[in-house]
Coordinates of C-alpha atoms and ligand atoms in Angstrom, one line a residue:
M1 CA -112.3 21.2 -39.5
K2 CA -115.0 18.9 -38.0
M3 CA -117.8 20.6 -36.2
Q4 CA -117.3 20.3 -32.4
I5 CA -120.4 18.7 -30.8
A6 CA -121.6 18.8 -27.2
V7 CA -124.1 16.1 -26.3
L8 CA -126.4 16.9 -23.4
V9 CA -127.8 14.0 -21.5
S10 CA -129.7 13.1 -18.3
G11 CA -130.1 9.3 -18.3
G12 CA -129.3 6.0 -20.0
G13 CA -127.7 7.6 -23.0
T14 CA -128.7 5.1 -25.7
N15 CA -129.0 8.0 -28.2
L16 CA -125.5 9.2 -27.1
Q17 CA -124.3 5.7 -27.8
A18 CA -125.8 5.8 -31.3
L19 CA -123.9 9.1 -31.9
I20 CA -120.7 7.6 -30.6
D21 CA -121.1 4.5 -32.8
A22 CA -121.9 6.7 -35.9
Q23 CA -118.6 8.6 -35.6
G24 CA -116.4 7.9 -38.6
N25 CA -119.3 6.4 -40.6
T26 CA -122.7 8.2 -40.6
L27 CA -121.2 11.1 -38.6
T28 CA -118.1 12.5 -40.5
S29 CA -118.6 16.3 -40.5
G30 CA -118.7 16.6 -36.7
E31 CA -117.1 14.9 -33.6
I32 CA -118.3 14.7 -30.0
A33 CA -116.0 17.0 -28.0
V34 CA -117.8 16.7 -24.7
V35 CA -120.8 15.1 -23.0
I36 CA -122.6 17.3 -20.5
S37 CA -124.9 15.6 -17.9
G38 CA -127.4 17.3 -15.7
N39 CA -127.4 14.2 -13.5
P40 CA -124.2 12.9 -11.9
N41 CA -125.5 9.3 -11.9
A42 CA -126.5 9.1 -15.6
Y43 CA -125.2 5.9 -17.2
A44 CA -124.6 8.1 -20.3
L45 CA -121.4 9.4 -18.5
Q46 CA -120.1 5.9 -18.4
R47 CA -120.7 5.5 -22.1
A48 CA -118.8 8.7 -22.8
Q49 CA -115.9 7.6 -20.6
N50 CA -115.8 4.2 -22.3
A51 CA -115.4 6.0 -25.6
H52 CA -112.7 8.3 -24.1
I53 CA -114.9 11.4 -24.5
A54 CA -114.6 14.3 -22.0
T55 CA -117.5 14.6 -19.5
E56 CA -118.8 17.5 -17.5
I57 CA -121.6 17.5 -14.9
V58 CA -123.8 20.6 -14.5
E59 CA -126.5 20.1 -11.9
K60 CA -129.3 22.6 -11.9
K61 CA -129.9 22.2 -8.2
R62 CA -126.3 22.9 -7.3
C63 CA -126.4 26.0 -9.6
G64 CA -129.3 27.5 -7.7
S65 CA -131.2 29.1 -10.7
Q66 CA -132.0 28.5 -14.3
E67 CA -129.7 31.5 -15.2
A68 CA -126.7 30.1 -13.2
F69 CA -127.4 26.6 -14.7
E70 CA -127.3 27.9 -18.2
A71 CA -124.3 30.1 -17.6
A72 CA -122.4 27.0 -16.4
I73 CA -123.4 25.1 -19.6
E74 CA -122.3 28.1 -21.7
A75 CA -118.9 28.1 -19.9
V76 CA -118.4 24.4 -20.9
L77 CA -119.5 25.1 -24.5
C78 CA -117.0 28.0 -24.6
R79 CA -114.2 25.9 -23.1
Y80 CA -114.6 23.1 -25.7
K81 CA -115.3 25.6 -28.6
I82 CA -118.6 23.9 -29.4
D83 CA -120.4 24.5 -32.7
V84 CA -123.4 22.2 -32.4
I85 CA -125.4 21.1 -29.3
V86 CA -127.3 17.8 -29.3
L87 CA -129.9 17.2 -26.7
A88 CA -130.0 13.4 -26.4
G89 CA -132.5 12.6 -23.6
F90 CA -131.7 15.8 -21.8
M91 CA -134.6 16.4 -19.4
T92 CA -134.2 20.1 -18.5
I93 CA -136.0 22.7 -20.6
L94 CA -133.6 25.5 -21.7
S95 CA -134.8 29.1 -21.6
E96 CA -135.2 31.5 -24.5
N97 CA -132.2 33.4 -23.1
F98 CA -130.1 30.2 -23.9
T99 CA -131.7 29.0 -27.1
K100 CA -131.6 32.4 -28.8
K101 CA -127.8 32.4 -28.5
H102 CA -127.5 29.3 -30.6
P103 CA -130.1 29.6 -33.5
G104 CA -130.0 26.6 -35.8
R105 CA -127.3 24.9 -33.7
I106 CA -129.3 23.0 -31.0
L107 CA -130.9 19.7 -32.0
N108 CA -133.3 17.6 -29.9
I109 CA -134.6 14.1 -30.3
H110 CA -138.2 13.6 -29.3
P111 CA -139.9 10.1 -29.2
S112 CA -143.1 10.9 -31.2
L113 CA -144.2 12.4 -34.4
I114 CA -144.4 16.1 -33.5
P115 CA -146.9 17.8 -33.2
S116 CA -148.4 14.7 -31.5
F117 CA -147.5 14.0 -27.8
C118 CA -145.0 16.8 -27.3
G119 CA -144.4 19.9 -25.4
E120 CA -144.1 20.4 -21.6
G121 CA -144.7 17.2 -19.6
F122 CA -144.1 14.9 -22.5
Y123 CA -140.8 13.2 -22.1
G124 CA -139.5 9.6 -21.9
L125 CA -142.0 6.9 -21.2
R126 CA -144.8 9.5 -20.7
V127 CA -144.8 10.1 -24.4
H128 CA -145.4 6.4 -25.2
E129 CA -148.1 6.1 -22.5
A130 CA -149.9 9.0 -24.1
A131 CA -149.7 7.5 -27.5
L132 CA -151.1 4.1 -26.3
R133 CA -153.9 5.9 -24.4
R134 CA -154.9 7.8 -27.5
G135 CA -154.8 4.6 -29.5
V136 CA -152.7 5.8 -32.4
K137 CA -151.6 3.0 -34.8
V138 CA -148.4 4.9 -35.9
T139 CA -145.9 6.8 -33.8
G140 CA -142.2 7.5 -34.3
A141 CA -139.5 10.0 -33.6
T142 CA -138.6 13.6 -34.5
V143 CA -135.3 15.5 -34.6
H144 CA -135.9 19.2 -34.5
F145 CA -134.1 22.5 -33.9
V146 CA -134.6 23.8 -30.4
N147 CA -136.1 27.3 -29.8
E148 CA -138.0 28.9 -26.9
I149 CA -141.1 26.7 -27.4
P150 CA -140.7 23.2 -25.9
D151 CA -140.6 20.8 -28.9
G152 CA -141.7 23.8 -31.1
G153 CA -138.6 24.4 -33.3
Q154 CA -138.2 23.6 -37.0
I155 CA -138.5 19.9 -37.8
I156 CA -135.3 18.4 -39.3
A157 CA -136.3 14.7 -39.7
Q158 CA -139.0 12.3 -38.8
K159 CA -139.4 8.5 -39.0
A160 CA -142.7 6.6 -38.4
V161 CA -142.9 3.4 -36.4
D162 CA -145.9 1.0 -36.1
V163 CA -147.7 0.6 -32.8
L164 CA -148.5 -3.1 -32.4
P165 CA -151.3 -4.9 -30.5
G166 CA -150.3 -5.7 -26.9
D167 CA -147.7 -2.9 -26.8
T168 CA -146.7 -1.6 -23.4
P169 CA -145.0 1.9 -23.0
E170 CA -141.7 0.0 -22.6
S171 CA -142.1 -2.2 -25.7
L172 CA -143.1 0.8 -27.8
Q173 CA -140.3 2.9 -26.4
K174 CA -137.8 0.2 -27.4
R175 CA -139.2 -0.1 -30.9
V176 CA -139.2 3.6 -31.5
M177 CA -135.6 3.8 -30.3
E178 CA -134.4 0.9 -32.4
Q179 CA -136.3 1.7 -35.6
A180 CA -136.2 5.5 -35.5
E181 CA -134.2 7.4 -32.8
W182 CA -130.9 5.6 -33.1
I183 CA -131.0 6.0 -36.9
L184 CA -132.4 9.5 -37.2
L185 CA -130.3 11.3 -34.6
P186 CA -126.9 10.5 -36.2
Q187 CA -128.2 11.3 -39.7
A188 CA -129.7 14.6 -38.7
T189 CA -126.6 15.6 -36.7
E190 CA -124.5 14.8 -39.7
A191 CA -126.8 16.9 -42.0
V192 CA -126.6 19.9 -39.7
C193 CA -122.8 19.6 -39.2
A194 CA -122.2 19.2 -42.9
A195 CA -124.4 22.3 -43.7
L196 CA -122.5 24.4 -41.0
Q197 CA -119.2 23.2 -42.4
E198 CA -120.1 24.4 -45.8
E199 CA -121.0 27.8 -44.3
T200 CA -117.6 28.1 -42.7
L201 CA -115.5 27.1 -45.7
Ligands
GAR1 C1 -135.3 8.9 -25.6 O1 -136.4 8.2 -26.0 C2 -135.5 10.4 -26.1 O2 -136.1 10.5 -27.3 C3 -136.4 10.9 -25.0 O3 -135.8 10.3 -23.8 C4 -135.2 9.1 -24.1 C5 -133.8 9.1 -23.6 O4 -133.1 7.9 -23.8 N1 -136.4 12.3 -24.9 C6 -137.4 13.1 -24.6 O5 -138.5 12.6 -24.2 C7 -137.2 14.6 -24.7 N2 -138.5 15.2 -24.6 P1 -131.6 7.7 -23.8 O6 -131.0 8.4 -22.6 O7 -131.4 6.3 -23.8 O8 -131.1 8.4 -25.1

């Protein structure tokens, strides 16, 4: 049985697209059962629908509290019998109450080489702005397990990307996505699904 994957998104969903495109080639031990968005306007929802993948919207502000928000996500995970959760540009921090229920089963993609430019407040373009401000010559992406510390869980995979003269946050973000994120996330998701599949044999 393939591991059932929930992909949690908030925005454009290019990493979700990389996972969708990897199904059947890089990603064979798991399949995306549902895409959960914290934002009803996320383009990622359209990408899921185009691929005939079920979508669910769970908005924190409608839930009223972190607890209710996480309970609503748990209910979806239960309904789809989810084994693995992939945070692909999901912009809400999950509490320890949530993460401790799924040890070794929540992955996140972060657009820098952790431990640089990570933790609370470092997300999306801000990460690349910080890297350019600091003047690093190499940055990259990291896939890691999610625990109670933002960007603090065990590192699964990393890939380095050069910073080039004249880079803007946007040009750097694009290169990191193309050269690292879209390759690394499907590979790491497959590795985790394959290992879990072994365990359940
Ligand atoms: C990606 O660059 C991802 O690494 C980053 O947000 C972007 C989402 O793009 N995630 C974080 O910064 C998490 N801290 P996408 O919606 O096109 O996949």
